[in-house]
C-alpha positions as MATLAB code, in Angstrom:
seq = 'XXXXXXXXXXXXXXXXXXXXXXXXXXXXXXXXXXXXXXXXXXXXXXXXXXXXXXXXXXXXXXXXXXXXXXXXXXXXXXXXXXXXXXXXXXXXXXXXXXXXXXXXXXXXXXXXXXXXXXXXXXXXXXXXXXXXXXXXXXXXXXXXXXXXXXXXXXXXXXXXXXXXXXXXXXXXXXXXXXXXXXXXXXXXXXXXXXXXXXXXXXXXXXXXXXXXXXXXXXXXXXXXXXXXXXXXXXXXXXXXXXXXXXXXXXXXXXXXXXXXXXXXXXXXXXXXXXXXXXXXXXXXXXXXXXXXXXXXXXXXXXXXXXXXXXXXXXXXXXXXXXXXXXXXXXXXXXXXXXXXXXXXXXXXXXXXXXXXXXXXXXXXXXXXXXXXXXXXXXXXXXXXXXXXXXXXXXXXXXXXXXXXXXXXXXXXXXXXXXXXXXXXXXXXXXXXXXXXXXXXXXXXXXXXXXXXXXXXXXXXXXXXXXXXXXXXXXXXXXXXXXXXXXXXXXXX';
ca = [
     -65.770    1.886  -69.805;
     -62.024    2.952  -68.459;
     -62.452    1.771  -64.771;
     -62.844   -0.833  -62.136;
     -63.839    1.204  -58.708;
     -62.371   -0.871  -55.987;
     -63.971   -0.768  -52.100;
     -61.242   -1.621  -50.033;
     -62.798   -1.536  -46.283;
     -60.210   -1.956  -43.828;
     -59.817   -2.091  -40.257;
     -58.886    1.301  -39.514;
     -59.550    2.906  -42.948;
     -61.727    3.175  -45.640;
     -60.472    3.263  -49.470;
     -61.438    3.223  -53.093;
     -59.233    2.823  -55.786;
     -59.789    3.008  -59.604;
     -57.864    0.660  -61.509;
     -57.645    0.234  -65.207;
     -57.374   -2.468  -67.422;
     -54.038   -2.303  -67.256;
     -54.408   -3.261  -63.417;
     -52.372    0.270  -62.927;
     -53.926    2.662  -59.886;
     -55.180    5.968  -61.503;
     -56.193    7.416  -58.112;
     -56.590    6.511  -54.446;
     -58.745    7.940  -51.348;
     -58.324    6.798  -47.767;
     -60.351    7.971  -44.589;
     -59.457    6.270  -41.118;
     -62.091    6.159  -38.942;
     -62.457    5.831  -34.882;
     -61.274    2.772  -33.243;
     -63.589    1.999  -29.684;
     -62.060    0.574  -26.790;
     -64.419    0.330  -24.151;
     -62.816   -1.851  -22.340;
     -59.594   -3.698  -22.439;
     -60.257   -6.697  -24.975;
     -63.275   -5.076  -26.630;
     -62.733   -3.536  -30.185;
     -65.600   -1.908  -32.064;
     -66.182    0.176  -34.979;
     -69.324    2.520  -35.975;
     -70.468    1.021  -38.394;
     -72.466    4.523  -39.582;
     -68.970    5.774  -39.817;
     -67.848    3.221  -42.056;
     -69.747    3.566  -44.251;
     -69.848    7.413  -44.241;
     -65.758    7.191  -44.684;
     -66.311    4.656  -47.700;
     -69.064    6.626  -49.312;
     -66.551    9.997  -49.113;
     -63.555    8.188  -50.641;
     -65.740    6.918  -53.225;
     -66.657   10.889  -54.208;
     -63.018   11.271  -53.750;
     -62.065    9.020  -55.825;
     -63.899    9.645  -58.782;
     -62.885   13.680  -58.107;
     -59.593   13.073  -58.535;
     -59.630   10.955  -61.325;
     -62.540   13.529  -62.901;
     -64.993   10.083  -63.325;
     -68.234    9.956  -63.738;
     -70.078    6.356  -62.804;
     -70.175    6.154  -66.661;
     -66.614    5.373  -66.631;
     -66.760    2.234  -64.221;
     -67.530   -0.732  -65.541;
     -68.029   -2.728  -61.941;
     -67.346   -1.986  -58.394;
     -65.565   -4.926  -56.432;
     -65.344   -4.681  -52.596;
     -63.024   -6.358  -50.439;
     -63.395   -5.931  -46.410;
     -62.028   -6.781  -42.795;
     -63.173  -10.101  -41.930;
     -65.206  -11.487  -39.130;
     -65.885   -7.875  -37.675;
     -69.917   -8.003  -37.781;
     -72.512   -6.050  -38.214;
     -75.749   -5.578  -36.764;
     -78.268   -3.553  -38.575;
     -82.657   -3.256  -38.581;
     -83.939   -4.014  -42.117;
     -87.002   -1.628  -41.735;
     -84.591    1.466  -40.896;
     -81.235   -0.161  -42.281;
     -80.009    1.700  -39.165;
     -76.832   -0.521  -37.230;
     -77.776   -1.796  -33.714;
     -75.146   -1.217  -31.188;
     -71.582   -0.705  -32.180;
     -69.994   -3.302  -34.731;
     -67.627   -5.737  -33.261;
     -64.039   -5.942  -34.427;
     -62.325   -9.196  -35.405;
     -59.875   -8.555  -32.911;
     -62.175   -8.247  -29.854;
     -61.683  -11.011  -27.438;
     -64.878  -10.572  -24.957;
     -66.205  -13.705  -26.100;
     -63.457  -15.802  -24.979;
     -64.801  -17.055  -22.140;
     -68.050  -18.346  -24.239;
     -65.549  -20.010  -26.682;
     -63.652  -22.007  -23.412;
     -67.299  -23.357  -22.873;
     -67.629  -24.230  -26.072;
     -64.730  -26.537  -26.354;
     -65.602  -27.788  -22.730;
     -68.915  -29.043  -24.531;
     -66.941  -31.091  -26.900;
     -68.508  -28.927  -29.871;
     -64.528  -27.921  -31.213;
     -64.223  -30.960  -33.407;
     -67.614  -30.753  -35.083;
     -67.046  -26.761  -35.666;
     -63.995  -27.613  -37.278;
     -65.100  -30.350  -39.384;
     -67.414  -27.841  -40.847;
     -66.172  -24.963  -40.701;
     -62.638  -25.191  -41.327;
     -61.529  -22.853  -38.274;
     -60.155  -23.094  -34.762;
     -63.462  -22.124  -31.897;
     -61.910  -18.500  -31.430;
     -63.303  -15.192  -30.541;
     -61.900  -13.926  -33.683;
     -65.152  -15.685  -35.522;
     -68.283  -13.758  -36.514;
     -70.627  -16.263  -34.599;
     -69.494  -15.806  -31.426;
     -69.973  -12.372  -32.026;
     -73.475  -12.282  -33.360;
     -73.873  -14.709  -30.187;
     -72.678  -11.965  -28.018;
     -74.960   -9.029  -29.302;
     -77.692  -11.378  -29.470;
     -77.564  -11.574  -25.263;
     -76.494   -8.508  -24.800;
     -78.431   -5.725  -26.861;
     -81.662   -5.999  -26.360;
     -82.736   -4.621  -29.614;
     -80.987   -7.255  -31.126;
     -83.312   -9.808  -29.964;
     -86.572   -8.014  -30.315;
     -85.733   -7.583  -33.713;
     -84.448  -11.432  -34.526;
     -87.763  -12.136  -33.058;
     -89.470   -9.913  -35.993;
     -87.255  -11.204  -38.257;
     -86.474   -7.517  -38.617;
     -82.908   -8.273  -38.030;
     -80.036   -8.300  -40.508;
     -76.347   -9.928  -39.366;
     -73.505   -9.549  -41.676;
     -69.851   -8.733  -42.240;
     -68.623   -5.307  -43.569;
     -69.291   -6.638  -47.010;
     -72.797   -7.092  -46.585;
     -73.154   -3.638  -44.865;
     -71.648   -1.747  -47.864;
     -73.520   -4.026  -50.308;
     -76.839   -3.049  -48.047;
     -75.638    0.446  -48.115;
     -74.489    0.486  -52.066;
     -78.117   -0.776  -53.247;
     -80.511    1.032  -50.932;
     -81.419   -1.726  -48.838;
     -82.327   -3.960  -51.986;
     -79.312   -6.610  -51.418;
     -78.123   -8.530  -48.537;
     -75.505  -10.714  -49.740;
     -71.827  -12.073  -49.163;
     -69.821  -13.822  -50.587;
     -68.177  -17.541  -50.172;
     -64.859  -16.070  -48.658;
     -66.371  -14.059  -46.269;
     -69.322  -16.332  -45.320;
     -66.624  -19.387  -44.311;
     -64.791  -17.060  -41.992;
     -68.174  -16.723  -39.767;
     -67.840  -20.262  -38.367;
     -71.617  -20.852  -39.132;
     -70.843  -21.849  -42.622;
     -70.309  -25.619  -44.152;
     -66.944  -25.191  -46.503;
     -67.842  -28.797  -47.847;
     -71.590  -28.756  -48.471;
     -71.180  -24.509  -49.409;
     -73.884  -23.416  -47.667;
     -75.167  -22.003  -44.155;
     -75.199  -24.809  -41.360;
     -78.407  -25.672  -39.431;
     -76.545  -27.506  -36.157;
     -74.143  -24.535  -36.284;
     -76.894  -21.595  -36.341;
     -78.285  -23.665  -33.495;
     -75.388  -23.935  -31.269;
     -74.945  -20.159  -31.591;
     -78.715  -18.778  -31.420;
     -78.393  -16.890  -34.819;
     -81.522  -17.123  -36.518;
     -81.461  -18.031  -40.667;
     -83.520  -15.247  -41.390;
     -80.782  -12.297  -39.814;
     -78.024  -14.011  -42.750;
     -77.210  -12.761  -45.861;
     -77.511  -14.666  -48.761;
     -74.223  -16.393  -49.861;
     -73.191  -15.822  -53.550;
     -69.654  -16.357  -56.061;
     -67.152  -14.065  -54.980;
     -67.220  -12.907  -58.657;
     -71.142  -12.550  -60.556;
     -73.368   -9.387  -60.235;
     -74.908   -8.895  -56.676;
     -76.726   -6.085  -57.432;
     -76.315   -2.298  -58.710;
     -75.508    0.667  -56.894;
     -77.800    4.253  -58.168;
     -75.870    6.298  -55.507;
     -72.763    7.900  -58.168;
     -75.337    9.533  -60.994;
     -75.863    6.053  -62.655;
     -76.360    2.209  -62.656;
     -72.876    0.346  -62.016;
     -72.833   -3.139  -61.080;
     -71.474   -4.652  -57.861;
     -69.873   -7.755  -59.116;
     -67.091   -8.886  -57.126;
     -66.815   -9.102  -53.427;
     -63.848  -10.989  -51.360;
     -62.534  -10.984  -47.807;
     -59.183   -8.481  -47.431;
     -57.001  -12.376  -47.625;
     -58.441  -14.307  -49.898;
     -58.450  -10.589  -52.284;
     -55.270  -10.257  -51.902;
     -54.285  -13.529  -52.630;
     -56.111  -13.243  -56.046;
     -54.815   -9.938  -56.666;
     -51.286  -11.891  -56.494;
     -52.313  -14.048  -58.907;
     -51.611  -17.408  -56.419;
     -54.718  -19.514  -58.341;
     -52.173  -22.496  -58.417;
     -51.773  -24.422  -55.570;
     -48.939  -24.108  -53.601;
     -48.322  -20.729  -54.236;
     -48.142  -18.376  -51.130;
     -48.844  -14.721  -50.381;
     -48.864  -13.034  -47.017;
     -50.065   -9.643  -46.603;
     -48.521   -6.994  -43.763;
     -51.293   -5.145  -42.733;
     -53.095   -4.232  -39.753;
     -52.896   -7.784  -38.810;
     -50.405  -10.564  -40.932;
     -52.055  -13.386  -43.272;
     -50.651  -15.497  -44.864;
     -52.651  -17.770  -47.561;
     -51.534  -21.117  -49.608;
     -54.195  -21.842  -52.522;
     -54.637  -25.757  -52.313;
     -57.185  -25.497  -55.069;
     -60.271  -27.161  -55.575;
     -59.435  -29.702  -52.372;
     -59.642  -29.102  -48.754;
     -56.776  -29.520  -46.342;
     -57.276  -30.114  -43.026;
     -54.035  -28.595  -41.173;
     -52.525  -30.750  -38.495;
     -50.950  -27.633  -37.091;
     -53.305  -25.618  -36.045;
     -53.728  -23.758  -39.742;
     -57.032  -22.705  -40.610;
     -59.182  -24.029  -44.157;
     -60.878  -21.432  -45.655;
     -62.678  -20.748  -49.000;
     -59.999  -18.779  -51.359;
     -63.271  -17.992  -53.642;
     -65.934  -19.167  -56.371;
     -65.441  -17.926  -59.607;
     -69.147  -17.757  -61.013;
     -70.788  -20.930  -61.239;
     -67.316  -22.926  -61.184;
     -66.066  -25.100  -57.992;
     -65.563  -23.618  -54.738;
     -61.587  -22.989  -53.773;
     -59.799  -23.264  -50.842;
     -56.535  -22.117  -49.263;
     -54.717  -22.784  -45.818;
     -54.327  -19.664  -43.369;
     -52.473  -18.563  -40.661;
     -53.128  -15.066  -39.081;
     -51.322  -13.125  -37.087;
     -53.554  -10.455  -34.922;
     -50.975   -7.507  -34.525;
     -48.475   -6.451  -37.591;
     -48.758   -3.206  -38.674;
     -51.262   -2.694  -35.549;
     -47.900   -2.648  -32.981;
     -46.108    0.524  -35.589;
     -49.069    2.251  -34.528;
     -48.853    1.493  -30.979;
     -44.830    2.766  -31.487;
     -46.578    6.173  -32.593;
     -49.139    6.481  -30.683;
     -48.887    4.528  -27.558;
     -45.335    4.644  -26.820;
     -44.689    8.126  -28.976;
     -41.554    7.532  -30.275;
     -42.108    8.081  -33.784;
     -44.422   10.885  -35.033;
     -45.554    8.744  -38.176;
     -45.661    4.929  -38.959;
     -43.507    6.085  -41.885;
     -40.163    6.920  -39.697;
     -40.376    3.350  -38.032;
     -37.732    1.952  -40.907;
     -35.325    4.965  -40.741;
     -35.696    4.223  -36.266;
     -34.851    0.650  -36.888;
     -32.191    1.366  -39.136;
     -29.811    3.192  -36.468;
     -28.803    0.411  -35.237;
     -27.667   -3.068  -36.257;
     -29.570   -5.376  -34.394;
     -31.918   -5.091  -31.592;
     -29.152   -5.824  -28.461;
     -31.136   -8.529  -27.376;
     -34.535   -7.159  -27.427;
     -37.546   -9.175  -28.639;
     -40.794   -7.621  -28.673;
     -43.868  -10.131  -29.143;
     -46.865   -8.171  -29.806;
     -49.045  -10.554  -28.446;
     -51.638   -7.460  -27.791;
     -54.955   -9.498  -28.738;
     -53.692  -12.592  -27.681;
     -51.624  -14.916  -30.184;
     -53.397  -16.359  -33.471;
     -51.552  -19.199  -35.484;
     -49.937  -21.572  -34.847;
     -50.552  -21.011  -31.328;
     -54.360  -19.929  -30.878;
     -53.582  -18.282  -26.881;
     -56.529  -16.192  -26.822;
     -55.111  -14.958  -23.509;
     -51.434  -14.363  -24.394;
     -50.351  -11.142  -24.016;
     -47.526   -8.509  -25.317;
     -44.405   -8.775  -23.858;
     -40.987   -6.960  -24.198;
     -38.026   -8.725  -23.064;
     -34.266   -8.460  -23.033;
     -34.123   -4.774  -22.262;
     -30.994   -3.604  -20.614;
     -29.912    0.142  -19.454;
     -28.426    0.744  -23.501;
     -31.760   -0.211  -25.096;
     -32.601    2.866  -27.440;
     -36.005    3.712  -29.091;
     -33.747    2.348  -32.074;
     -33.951   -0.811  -30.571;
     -37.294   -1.318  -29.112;
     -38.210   -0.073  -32.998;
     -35.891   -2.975  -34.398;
     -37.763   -5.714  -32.027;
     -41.021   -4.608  -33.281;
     -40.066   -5.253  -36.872;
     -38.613   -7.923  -36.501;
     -41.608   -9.579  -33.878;
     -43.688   -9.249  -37.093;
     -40.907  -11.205  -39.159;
     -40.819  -13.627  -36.452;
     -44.706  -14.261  -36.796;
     -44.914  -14.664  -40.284;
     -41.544  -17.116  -40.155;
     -43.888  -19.556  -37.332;
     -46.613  -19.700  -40.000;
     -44.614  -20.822  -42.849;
     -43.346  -23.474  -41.024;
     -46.960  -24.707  -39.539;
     -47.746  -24.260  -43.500;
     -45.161  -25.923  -45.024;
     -45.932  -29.297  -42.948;
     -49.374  -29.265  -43.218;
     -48.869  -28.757  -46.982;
     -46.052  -31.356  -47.552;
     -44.192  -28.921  -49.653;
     -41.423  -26.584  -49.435;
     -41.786  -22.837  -50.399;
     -40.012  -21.373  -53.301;
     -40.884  -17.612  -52.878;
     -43.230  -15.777  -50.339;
     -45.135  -12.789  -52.609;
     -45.817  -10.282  -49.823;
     -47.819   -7.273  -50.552;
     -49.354   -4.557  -47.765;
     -48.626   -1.697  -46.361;
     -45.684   -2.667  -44.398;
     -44.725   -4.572  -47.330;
     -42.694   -1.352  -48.699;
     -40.125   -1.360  -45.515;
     -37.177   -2.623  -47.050;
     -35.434   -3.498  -43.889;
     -38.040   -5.881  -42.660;
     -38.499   -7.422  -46.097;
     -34.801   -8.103  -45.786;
     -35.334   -9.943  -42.792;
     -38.124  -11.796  -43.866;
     -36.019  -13.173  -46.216;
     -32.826  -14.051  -43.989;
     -35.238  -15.675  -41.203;
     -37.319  -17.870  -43.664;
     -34.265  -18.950  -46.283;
     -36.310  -18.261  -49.132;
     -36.513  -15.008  -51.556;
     -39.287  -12.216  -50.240;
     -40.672  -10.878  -53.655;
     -42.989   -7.710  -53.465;
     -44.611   -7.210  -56.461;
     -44.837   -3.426  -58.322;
     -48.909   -2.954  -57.448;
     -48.610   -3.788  -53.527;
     -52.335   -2.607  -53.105;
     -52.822   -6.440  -54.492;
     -56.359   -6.459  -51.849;
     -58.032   -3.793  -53.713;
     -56.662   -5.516  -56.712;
     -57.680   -8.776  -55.955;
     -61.614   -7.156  -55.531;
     -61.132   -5.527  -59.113;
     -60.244   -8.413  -60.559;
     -63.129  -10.624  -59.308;
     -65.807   -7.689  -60.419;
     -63.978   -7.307  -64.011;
     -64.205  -11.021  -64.752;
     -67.794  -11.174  -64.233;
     -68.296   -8.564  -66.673;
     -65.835   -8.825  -68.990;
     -64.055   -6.095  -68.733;
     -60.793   -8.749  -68.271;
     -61.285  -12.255  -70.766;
     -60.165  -14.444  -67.836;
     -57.469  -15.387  -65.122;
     -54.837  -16.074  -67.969;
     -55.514  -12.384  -68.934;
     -55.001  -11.063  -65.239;
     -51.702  -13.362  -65.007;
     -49.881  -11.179  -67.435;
     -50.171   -8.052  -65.587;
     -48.201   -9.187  -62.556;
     -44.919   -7.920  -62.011;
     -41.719   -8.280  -59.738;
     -40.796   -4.753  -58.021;
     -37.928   -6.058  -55.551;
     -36.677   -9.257  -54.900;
     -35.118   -9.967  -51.718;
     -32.515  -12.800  -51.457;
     -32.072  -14.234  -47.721;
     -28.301  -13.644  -46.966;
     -28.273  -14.427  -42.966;
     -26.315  -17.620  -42.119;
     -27.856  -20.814  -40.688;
     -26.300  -20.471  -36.947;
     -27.515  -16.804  -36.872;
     -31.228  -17.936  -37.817;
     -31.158  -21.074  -35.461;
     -29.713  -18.745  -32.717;
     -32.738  -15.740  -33.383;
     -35.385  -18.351  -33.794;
     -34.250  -20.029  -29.938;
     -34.341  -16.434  -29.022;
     -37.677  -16.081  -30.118;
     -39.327  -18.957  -28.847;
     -38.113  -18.334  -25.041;
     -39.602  -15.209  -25.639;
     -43.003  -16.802  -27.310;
     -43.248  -18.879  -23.940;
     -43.288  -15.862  -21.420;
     -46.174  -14.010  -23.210;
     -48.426  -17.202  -23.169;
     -51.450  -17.212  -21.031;
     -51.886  -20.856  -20.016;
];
């Protein structure tokens, strides 16, 4: 067999890619779907329409590449985190609209939460900060709030899961419902320690133990898919981070990989031992390779990356695609001032301001488009530079190279200032699709179709390396910049 067929579900698009065993793309199929906005803070998806848009690029796919499913060897899925998924077993029809990580309607419920004294004993389980952007709080939510939700928990009829599960459902008919390690400790109702679903936790947020999918390696056979003309395995499933991160081959610790999509992650593998962050990080499991130990990495997110290009384009209309934002930017040779923080869903790590909002600042009568294009950039650069220095304390060490992959990954001008704000070289490797990677990878292992992780090493590559050039006084003087900025968008 030629291929791995790689789900990669993201937040405003579906996509399969085949790879090889080279780890090379042979094709690629993308569908966005509709984004719900019902009202302001609320972010949903169709979950029906997911999985219709993943379904078509899988046909796509296999078009273009003139595939049959005797071809693939395995199908590995990675997915947007913490958006969850509500779905009847009888029917396996969804119930209500699935809610997106970055929906903040349960904020309120997670200030009550902390006022109960219940944040220290979350985190000591879980690993995460009590934010909206968890799955439980969602499932908590829809559990209150749509009715059919509750009749059916009450049946048992009920099924909760992340996008994962909901393909994997989809995939084998309604045979499966399953996730995997990665995804399951970004719910905040699993124990990261123990590796397994938490009674206390399930109790403080009403979710019942029957609605959960069972929690599995991110790499061993979950099931097969009949849907594509034959059987093919599904044997590797991963959150879009902790993919990625494998996909960029960072399985030793202290080796660091943030991603520039929708949203901005950035991951440091600490191995086969947990590290609780003293600043504000999040622990998370990186991923269990078959019947080996549970791994773990440190995380910071940032909500809005990519997310504020597409606000450039379609909010603001000046630029017609997220493509022109570089060549924008580009016109001029600094922003004049400007600093755009694109605090639009509140502010993730370090800071955790579930009410912070966006904020432009600086603006005098000469600010250009150019400009305003510049600040966004560079707002995401900004981001990613206040994680790596939460990271680097928590971690004791200091970083020799950030590996960055993503779509935004490929603007050379922000990559460029990546580098100058953070001292260190930016190095984007030559596949930058490392999350659909990272999925392949995982399913080929588990059956065979790569020997092992030494194997996989090999096939990474350097595309551009980008050495910081900036002076000290100029980074001190941005950073201040940046900061005063950071305070005025803060909620408290």
């Amino acid at each position: 067999m030629k291929y791995i067929l790689a789900l990669d579900q993201g937040t405003t698009s579906s996509r399969s890619i085949l790879f090889d065993k080279a780890g090379k793309v042979i094709a690629t199929a993308q569908k966005e779907f509709t984004q719900h906005y019902p009202q302001p803070g609320w972010v949903e998806h169709d979950a029906s329409e997911i999985w219709d848009t993943q379904l078509r690029t899988i046909k796509d796919v296999l078009k273009k590449a003139k595939a049959t499913s005797r071809d693939i060897a395995a199908i590995g899925i990675t997915n947007q985190r913490e958006t969850t998924v509500a779905w009847n077993k009888k029917t396996g029809k969804p119930v209500g609209k699935a809610i997106v990580w970055q929906d903040r309607r349960t904020a309120a419920f997670c200030d009550r939460l902390k006022a109960k004294g219940a944040e220290s004993m979350i985190r000591h389980k879980t690993g995460l900060v009590v934010d909206a952007y968890f799955s439980a709080t969602k499932m908590n939510w829809m559990l209150k709030h749509v009715p059919e939700t509750k009749e059916l928990a009450k049946t048992g009829d009920l099924a909760f899961g992340t996008v994962d599960s909901w393909l994997l459902w989809n995939l084998t008919e309604g045979r499966v419902h399953a996730t995997d390690v990665s995804n399951a400790s970004r719910t905040m109702l699993y124990d990261i320690t123990k590796g397994e679903w938490d009674a206390e936790l399930m109790k403080l947020f009403g979710v019942p133990a029957s609605a959960l999918p069972e929690v599995r390696p991110s790499s061993g056979i979950f099931g097969e898919t009949l849907l594509l003309g034959g059987s093919i395995p599904v044997a590797g499933i991963a959150g879009d981070q902790q993919a990625a991160l494998f996909g960029q081959v960072c399985t030793t610790p202290g080796m660091v990989k943030n991603t520039f999509g929708t949203g901005c992650f950035m991951l440091m593998h600490t191995g086969t031992k947990r590290i609780a962050s003293g600043n504000n990080l999040l622990t998370t499991v990186a991923w269990q390779i078959g019947d080996g130990e549970l791994e773990y990495a440190v995380e910071g997110s940032v909500f809005i990356a990519g997310a504020v290009v597409q606000w450039l384009r379609d909010g603001l209309g000046i630029i017609k695609k997220s493509s022109e934002v570089e060549a924008l930017a580009a016109q001029v040779s600094d922003t004049g001032g400007v600093y755009l923080v694109p605090a639009f869903a509140g502010l993730g790590a370090p800071h955790w301001d579930q009410y912070a909002r966006g904020l432009m600042c600086g603006i005098t009568r000469g600010t250009t488009k150019a400009h305003i294009a510049r600040a966004a950039l560079e707002g995401i650069a900004f981001q990613v530079t206040d994680i790596l220095h939460a990271m680097q304390a928590d971690a004791g060490v200091k970083l020799r190279e950030l590996r960055v992959d993503g779509g935004a990954s490929n603007n050379n001008l922000m990559m460029q200032f990546q580098a100058d704000l953070l001292g260190v070289p930016v190095v984007r490797p030559v596949v930058t699709e490392t999350t659909a990677l990272g999925a392949a990878y995982l399913a080929g292992l588990a059956v065979r179709f790569w020997k092992n992780q030494a194997e996989i090493a090999t096939q990474w590559k350097t595309d551009r390396r980008f050495e910081p050039t900036m002076k000290a006084a100029q980074r001190k003087s941005l950073l201040s910049g940046w900061n005063r900025a950071l305070e005025r968008t803060k909620g408290a």
